[in-house]
CSV table of C-alpha atoms in Angstrom, one decimal:
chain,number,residue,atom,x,y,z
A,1,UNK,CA,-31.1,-52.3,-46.3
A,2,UNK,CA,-31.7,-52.7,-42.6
A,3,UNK,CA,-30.4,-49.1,-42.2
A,4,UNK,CA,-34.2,-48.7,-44.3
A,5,UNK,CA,-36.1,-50.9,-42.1
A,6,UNK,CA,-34.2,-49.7,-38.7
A,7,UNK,CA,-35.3,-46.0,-40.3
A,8,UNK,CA,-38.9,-47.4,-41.0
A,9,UNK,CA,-39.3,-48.8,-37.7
A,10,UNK,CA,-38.2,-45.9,-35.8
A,11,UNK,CA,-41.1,-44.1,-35.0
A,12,UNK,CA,-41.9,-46.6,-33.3
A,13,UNK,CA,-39.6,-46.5,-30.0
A,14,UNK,CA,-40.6,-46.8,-26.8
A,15,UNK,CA,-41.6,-44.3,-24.7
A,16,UNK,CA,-40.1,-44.7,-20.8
A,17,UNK,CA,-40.8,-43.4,-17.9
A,18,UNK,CA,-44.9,-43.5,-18.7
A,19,UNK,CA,-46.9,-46.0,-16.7
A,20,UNK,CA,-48.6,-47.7,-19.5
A,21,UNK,CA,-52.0,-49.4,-18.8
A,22,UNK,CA,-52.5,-53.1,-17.1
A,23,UNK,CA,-50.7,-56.0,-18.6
A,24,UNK,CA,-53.2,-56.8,-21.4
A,25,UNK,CA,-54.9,-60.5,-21.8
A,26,UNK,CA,-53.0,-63.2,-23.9
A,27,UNK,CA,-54.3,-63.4,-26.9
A,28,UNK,CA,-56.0,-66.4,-28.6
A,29,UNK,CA,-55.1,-68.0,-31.6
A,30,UNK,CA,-56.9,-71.1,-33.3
A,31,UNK,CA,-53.2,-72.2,-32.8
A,32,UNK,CA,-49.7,-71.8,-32.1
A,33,UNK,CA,-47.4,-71.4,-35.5
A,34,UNK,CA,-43.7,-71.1,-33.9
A,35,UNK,CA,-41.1,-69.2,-36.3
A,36,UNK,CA,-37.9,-71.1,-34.7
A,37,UNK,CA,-35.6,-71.8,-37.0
A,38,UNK,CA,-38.2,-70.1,-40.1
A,39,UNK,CA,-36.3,-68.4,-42.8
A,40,UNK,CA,-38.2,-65.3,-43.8
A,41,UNK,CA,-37.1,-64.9,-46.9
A,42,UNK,CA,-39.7,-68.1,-47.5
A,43,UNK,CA,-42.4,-66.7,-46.1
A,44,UNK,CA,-43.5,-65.5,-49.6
A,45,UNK,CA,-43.7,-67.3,-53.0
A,46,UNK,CA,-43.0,-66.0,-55.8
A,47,UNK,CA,-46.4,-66.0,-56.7
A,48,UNK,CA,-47.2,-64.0,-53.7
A,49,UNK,CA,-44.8,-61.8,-54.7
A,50,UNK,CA,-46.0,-60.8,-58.1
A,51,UNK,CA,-49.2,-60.6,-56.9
A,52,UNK,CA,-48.0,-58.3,-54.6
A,53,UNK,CA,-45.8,-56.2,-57.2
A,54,UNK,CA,-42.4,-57.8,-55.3
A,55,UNK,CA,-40.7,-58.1,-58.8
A,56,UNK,CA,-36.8,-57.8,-57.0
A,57,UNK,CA,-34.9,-60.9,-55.3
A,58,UNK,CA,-35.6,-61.2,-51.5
A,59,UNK,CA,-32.7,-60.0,-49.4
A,60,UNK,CA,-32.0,-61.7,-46.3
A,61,UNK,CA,-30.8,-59.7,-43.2
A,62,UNK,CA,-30.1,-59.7,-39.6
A,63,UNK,CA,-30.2,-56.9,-37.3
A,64,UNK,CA,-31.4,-55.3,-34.1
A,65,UNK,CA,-35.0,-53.7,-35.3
A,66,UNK,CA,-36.4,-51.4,-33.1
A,67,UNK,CA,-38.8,-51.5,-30.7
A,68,UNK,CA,-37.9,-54.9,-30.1
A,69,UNK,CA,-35.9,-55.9,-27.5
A,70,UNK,CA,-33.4,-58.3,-27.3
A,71,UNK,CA,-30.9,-59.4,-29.9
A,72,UNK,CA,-30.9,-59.6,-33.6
A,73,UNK,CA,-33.8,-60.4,-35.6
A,74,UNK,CA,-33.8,-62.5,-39.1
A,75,UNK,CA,-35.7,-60.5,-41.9
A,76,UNK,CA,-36.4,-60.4,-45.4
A,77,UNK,CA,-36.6,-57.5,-47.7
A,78,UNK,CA,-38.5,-57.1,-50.5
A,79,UNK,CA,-38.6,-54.7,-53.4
A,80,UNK,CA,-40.7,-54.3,-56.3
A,81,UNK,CA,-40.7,-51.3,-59.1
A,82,UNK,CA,-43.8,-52.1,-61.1
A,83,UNK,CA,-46.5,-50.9,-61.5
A,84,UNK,CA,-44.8,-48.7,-58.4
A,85,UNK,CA,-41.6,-48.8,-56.1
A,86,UNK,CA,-42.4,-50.2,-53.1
A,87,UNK,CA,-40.8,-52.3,-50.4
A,88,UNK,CA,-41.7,-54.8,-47.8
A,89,UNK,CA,-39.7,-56.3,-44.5
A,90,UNK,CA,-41.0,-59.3,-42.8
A,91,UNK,CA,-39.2,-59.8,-39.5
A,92,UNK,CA,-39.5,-63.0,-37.3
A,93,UNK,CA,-40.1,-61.5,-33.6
A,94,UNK,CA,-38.9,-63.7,-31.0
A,95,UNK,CA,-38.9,-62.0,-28.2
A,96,UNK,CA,-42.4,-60.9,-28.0
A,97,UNK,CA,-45.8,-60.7,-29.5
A,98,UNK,CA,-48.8,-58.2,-30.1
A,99,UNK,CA,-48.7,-57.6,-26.1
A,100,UNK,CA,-45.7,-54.7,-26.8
A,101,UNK,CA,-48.3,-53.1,-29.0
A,102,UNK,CA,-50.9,-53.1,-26.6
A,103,UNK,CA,-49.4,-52.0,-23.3
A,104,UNK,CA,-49.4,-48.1,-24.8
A,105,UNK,CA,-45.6,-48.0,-24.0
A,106,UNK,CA,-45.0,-47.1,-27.9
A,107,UNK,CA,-45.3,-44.0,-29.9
A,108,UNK,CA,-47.6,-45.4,-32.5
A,109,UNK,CA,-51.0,-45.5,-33.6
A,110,UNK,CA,-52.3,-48.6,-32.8
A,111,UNK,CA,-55.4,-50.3,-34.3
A,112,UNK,CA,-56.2,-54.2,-33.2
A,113,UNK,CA,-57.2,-56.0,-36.2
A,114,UNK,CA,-57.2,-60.5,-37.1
A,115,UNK,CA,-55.0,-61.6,-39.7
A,116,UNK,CA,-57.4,-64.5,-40.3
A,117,UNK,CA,-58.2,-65.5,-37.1
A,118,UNK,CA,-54.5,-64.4,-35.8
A,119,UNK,CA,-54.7,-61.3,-33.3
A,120,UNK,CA,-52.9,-58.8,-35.3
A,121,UNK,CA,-52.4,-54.9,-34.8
A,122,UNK,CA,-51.9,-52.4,-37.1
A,123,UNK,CA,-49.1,-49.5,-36.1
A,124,UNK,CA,-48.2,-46.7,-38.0
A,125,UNK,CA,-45.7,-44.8,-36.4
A,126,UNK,CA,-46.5,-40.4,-36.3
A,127,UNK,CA,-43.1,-39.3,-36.6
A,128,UNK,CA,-43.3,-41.4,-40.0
A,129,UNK,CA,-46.7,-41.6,-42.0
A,130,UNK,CA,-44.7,-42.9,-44.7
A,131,UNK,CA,-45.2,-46.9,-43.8
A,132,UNK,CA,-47.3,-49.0,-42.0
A,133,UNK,CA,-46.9,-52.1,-40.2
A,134,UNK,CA,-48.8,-55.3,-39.7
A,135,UNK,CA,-47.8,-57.2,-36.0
A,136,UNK,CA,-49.3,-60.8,-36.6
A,137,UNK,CA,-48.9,-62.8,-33.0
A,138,UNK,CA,-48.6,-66.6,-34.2
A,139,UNK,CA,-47.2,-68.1,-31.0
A,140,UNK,CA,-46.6,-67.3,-27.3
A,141,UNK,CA,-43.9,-64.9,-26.9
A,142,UNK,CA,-43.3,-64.6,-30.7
A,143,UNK,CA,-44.6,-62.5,-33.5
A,144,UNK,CA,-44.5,-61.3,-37.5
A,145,UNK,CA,-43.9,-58.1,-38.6
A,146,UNK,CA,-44.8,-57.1,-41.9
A,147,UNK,CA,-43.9,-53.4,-43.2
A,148,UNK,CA,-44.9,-51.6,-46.2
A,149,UNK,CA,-44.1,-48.5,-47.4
A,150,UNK,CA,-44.4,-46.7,-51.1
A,151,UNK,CA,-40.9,-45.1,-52.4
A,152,UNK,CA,-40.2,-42.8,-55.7
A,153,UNK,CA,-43.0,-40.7,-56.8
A,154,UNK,CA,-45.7,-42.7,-55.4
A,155,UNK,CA,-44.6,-42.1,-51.4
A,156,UNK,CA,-47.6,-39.7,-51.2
A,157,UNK,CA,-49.8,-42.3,-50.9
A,158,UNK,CA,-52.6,-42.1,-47.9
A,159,UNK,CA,-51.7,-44.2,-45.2
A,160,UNK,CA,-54.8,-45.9,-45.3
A,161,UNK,CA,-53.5,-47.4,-48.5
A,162,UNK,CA,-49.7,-48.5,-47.2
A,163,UNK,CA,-52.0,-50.2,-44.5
A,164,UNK,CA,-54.5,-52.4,-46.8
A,165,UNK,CA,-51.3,-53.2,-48.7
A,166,UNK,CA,-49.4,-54.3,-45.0
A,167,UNK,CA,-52.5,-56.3,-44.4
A,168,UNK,CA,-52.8,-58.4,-47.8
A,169,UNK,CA,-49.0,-58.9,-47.5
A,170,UNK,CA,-49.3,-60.0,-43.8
A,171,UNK,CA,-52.1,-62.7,-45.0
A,172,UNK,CA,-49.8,-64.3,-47.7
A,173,UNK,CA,-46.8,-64.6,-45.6
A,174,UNK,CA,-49.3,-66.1,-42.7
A,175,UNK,CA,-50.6,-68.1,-44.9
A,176,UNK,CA,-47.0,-69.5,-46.0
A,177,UNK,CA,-45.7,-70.1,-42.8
A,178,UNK,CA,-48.9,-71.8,-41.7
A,179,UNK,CA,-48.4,-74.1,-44.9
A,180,UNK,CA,-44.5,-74.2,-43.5
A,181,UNK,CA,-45.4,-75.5,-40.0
């Protein structure tokens, strides 16, 4: 399943030897919520989950995720098959937060957003229309990325729709791990 994910996430790889723009401004936050040591398989319940259409047992993983750097990352998959097949991945970024979204160094459209009062940004990769990801930045150097995509019949869907989904799925798990910390 992180093959999926790694796939997902791959339009969304850096671009070198482009000078992107100035570093840009920390973002606030009406505080820090650390993931250390955060399981993200936890960061929904199972009502969540239904009320997302997540009807299949969370799957824990650990991988390197592109386009984050460092080592590997913990993340949870999620799968649901009614009323549609869809999955979700929430990896625990802890090596960087929104800011690799905003220097322009990625191959992504980008769109800042709040996840309650959380900067956030939205990123859907061009190479792959299919998903859309939500980048909530809870803590200093740390981050939440929540991807959604349709599978089976339903993988037409417009973009616009994978990305309200990202962004109701990204308020639940915020809400979680807020509730965790």
């Amino acid at each position: 399943m992180v093959v999926v994910v790694v796939l997902l996430l791959a339009g969304c790889t850096t671009i070198t030897g482009q000078a992107g723009p100035a570093e840009p401004p920390a973002p606030t936050r009406p505080r820090e919520v650390r993931i250390d040591g955060v399981d993200p398989c936890s960061l929904l319940t199972e009502a969540q989950r239904a009320e997302l259409g997540l009807d299949a047992e969370p799957r824990s993983d650990v991988g390197p995720l592109p386009p984050y750097p460092g080592t590997d990352i913990p993340l949870c998959l999620f799968g649901g098959f009614q009323p549609r097949s869809i999955s979700l991945g929430v990896a625990l970024i802890g090596t960087t937060g929104v800011e690799l979204y905003l220097s322009g160094n990625l191959a992504a459209d980008i769109r800042q957003a709040h996840v309650q009062d959380y900067p956030a940004v939205v990123a859907i990769a061009p190479r792959n229309p299919s998903f859309c990801s939500v980048v909530i930045d809870v803590a200093s150097g740390q981050a939440v990325d929540v991807n959604f995509r349709l599978d089976g019949p339903d993988a037409s869907a417009p973009v616009e729709s994978l990305c309200a989904d990202a962004e109701r799925a990204a308020d639940a798990v915020l809400d979680t791990l807020i509730a965790l910390r």
